[in-house]
Short mmCIF file of N, CA, C and O in Angstrom, two decimals:
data_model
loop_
_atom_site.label_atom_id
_atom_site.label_comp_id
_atom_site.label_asym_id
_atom_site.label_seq_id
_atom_site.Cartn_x
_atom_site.Cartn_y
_atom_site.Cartn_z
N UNK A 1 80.42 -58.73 -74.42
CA UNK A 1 81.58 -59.42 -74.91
C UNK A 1 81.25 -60.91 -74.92
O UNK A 1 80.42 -61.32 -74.11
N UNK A 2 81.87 -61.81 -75.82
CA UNK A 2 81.37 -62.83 -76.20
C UNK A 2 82.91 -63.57 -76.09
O UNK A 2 83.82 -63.22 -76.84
N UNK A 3 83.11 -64.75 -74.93
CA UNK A 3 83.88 -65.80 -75.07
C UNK A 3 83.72 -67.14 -75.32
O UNK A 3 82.84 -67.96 -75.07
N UNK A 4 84.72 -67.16 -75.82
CA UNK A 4 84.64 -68.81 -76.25
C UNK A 4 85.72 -69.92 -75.32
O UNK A 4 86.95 -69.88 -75.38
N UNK A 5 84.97 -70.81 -74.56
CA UNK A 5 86.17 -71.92 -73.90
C UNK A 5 85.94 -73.11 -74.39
O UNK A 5 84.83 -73.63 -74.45
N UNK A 6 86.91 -73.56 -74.72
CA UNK A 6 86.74 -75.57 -74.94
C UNK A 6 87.34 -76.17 -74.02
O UNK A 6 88.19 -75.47 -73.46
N UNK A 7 87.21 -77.40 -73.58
CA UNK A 7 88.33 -78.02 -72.74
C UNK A 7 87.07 -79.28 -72.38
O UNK A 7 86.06 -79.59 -73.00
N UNK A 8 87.75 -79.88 -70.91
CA UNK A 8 86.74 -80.76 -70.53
C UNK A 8 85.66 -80.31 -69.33
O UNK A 8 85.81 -79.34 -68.59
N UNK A 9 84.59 -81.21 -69.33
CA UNK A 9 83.41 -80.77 -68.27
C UNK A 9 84.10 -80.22 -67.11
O UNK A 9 83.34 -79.34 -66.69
N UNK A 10 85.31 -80.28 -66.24
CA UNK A 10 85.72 -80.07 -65.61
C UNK A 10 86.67 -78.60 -65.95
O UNK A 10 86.66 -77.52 -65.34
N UNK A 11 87.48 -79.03 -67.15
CA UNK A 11 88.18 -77.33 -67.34
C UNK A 11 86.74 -76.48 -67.57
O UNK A 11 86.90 -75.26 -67.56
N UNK A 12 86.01 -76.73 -67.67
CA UNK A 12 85.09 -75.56 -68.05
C UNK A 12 84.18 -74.94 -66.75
O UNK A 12 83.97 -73.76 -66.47
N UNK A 13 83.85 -75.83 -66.26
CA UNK A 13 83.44 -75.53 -64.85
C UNK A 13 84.49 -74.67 -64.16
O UNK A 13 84.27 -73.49 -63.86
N UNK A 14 85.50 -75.23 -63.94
CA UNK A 14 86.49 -74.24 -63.46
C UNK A 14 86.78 -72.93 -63.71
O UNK A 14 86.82 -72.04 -62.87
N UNK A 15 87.06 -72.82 -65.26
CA UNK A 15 86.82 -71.34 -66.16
C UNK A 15 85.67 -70.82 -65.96
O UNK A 15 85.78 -69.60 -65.93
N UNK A 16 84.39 -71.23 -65.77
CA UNK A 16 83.37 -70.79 -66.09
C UNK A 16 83.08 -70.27 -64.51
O UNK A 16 82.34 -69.28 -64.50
N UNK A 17 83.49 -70.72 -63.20
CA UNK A 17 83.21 -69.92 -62.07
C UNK A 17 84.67 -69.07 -61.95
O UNK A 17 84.40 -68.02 -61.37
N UNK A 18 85.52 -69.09 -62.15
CA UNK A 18 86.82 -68.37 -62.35
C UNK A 18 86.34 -67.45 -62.93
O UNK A 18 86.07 -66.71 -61.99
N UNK A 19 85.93 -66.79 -64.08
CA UNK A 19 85.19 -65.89 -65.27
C UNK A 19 84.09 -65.27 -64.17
O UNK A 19 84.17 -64.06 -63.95
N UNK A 20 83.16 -65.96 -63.54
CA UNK A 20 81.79 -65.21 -63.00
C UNK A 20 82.14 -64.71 -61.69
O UNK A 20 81.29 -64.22 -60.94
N UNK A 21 83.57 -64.84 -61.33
CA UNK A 21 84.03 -64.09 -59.79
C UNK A 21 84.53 -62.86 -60.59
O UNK A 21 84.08 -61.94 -59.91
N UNK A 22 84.89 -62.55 -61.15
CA UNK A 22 85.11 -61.14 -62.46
C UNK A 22 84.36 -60.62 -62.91
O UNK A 22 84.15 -59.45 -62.57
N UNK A 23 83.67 -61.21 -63.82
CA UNK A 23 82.42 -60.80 -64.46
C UNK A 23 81.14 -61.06 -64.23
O UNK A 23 80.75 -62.17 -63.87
N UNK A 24 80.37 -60.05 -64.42
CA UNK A 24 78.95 -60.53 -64.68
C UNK A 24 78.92 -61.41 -65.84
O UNK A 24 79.65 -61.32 -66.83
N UNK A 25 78.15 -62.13 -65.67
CA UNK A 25 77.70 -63.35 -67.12
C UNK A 25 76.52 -62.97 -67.05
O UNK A 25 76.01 -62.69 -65.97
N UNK A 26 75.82 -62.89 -68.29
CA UNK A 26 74.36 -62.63 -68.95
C UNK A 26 73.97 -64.12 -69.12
O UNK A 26 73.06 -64.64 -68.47
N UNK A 27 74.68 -64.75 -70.00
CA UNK A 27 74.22 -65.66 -71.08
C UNK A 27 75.40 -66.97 -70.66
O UNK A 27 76.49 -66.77 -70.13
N UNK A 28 74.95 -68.07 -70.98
CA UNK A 28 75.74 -69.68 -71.11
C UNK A 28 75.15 -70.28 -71.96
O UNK A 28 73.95 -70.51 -71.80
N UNK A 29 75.83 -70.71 -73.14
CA UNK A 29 75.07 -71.72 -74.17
C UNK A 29 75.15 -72.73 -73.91
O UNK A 29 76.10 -72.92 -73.15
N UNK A 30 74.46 -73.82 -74.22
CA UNK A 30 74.68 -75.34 -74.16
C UNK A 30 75.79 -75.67 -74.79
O UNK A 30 76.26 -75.36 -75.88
N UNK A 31 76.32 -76.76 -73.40
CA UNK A 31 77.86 -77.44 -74.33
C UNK A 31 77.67 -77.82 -75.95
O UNK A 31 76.60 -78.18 -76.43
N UNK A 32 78.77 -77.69 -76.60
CA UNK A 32 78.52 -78.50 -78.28
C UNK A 32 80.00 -79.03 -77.92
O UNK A 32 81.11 -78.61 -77.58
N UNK A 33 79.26 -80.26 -78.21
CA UNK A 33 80.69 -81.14 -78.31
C UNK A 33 81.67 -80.95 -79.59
O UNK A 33 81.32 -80.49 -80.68
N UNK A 34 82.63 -81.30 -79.33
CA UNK A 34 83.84 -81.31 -80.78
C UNK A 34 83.89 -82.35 -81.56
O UNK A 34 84.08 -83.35 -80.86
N UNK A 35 83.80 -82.66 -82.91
CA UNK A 35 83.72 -83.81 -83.54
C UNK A 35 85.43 -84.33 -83.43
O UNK A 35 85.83 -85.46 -83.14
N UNK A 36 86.41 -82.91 -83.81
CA UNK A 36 87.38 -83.59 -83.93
C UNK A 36 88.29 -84.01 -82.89
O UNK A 36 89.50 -84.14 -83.08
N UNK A 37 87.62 -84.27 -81.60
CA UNK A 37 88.70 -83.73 -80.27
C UNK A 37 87.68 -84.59 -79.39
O UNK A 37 86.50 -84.23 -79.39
N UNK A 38 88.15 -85.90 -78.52
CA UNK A 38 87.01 -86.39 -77.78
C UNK A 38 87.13 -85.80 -76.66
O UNK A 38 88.04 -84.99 -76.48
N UNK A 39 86.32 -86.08 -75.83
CA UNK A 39 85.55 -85.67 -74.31
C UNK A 39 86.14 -84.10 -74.23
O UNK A 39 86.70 -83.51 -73.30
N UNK A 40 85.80 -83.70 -75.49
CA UNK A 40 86.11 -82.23 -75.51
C UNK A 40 84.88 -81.18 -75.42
O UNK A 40 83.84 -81.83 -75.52
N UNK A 41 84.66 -80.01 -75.28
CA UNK A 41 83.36 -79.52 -75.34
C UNK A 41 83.84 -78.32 -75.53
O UNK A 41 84.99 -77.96 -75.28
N UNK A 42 82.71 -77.49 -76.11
CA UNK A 42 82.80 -75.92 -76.16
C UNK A 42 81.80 -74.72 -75.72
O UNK A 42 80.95 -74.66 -76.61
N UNK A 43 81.64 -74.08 -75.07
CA UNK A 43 80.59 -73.39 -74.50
C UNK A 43 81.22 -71.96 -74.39
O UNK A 43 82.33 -71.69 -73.93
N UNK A 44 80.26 -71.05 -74.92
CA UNK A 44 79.99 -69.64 -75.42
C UNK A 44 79.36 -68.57 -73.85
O UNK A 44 78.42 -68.73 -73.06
N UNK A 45 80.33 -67.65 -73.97
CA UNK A 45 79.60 -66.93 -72.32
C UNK A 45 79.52 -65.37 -72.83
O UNK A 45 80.25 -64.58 -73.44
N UNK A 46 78.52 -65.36 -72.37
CA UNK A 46 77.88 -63.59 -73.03
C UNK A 46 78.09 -62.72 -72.03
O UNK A 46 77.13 -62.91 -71.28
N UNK A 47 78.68 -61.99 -71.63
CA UNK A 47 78.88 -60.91 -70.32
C UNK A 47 77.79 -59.58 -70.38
O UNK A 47 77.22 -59.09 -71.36
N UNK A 48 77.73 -59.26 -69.18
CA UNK A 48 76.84 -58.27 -69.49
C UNK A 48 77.66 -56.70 -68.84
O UNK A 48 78.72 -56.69 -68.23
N UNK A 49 76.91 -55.60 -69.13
CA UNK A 49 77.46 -54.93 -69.08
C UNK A 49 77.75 -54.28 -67.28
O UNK A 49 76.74 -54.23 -66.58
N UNK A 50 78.72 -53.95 -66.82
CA UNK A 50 79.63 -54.05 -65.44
C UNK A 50 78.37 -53.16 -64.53
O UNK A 50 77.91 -52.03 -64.74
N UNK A 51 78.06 -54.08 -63.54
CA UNK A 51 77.08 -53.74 -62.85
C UNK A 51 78.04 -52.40 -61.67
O UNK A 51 79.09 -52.35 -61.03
N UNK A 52 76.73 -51.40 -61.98
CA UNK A 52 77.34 -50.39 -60.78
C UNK A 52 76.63 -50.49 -59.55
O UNK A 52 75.45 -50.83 -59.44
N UNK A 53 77.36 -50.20 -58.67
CA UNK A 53 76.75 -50.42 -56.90
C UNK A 53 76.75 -48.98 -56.61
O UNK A 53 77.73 -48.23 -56.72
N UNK A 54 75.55 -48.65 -56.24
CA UNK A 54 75.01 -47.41 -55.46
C UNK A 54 74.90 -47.19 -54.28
O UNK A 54 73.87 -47.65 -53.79
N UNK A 55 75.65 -46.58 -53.52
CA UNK A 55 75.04 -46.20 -52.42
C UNK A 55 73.65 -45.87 -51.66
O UNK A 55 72.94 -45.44 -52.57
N UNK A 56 73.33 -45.86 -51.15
CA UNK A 56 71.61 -45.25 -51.22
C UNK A 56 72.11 -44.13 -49.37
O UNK A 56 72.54 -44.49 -48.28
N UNK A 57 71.72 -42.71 -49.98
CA UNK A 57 72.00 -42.05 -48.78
C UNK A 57 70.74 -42.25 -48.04
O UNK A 57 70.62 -41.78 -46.91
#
């Protein structure tokens, strides 16, 4: 699954460890800034698929 967050260096940090206490994350793209929106940014998070925990008898 593929999300998308914008906000600032700080909303995103926040979202972005908020999101990885839930999910596994695969992937983080490099910020791309917004032309039309200042000290804005946007960064792309790739999840991977839900890790299973095994017992080991």
């Amino acid at each position: 699954m593929r999300i998308r967050i914008d906000g600032t260096h700080t909303e995103l940090a926040y979202a972005i460890t908020e999101i990885r206490a839930i999910l596994p994350i695969r992937q983080i793209t490099p910020l791309i800034p917004l032309q039309h929106r200042p000290h804005t940014w946007r960064v792309f998070l790739n999840t991977a698929p839900k890790r299973e925990r095994r017992w080991i008898a």
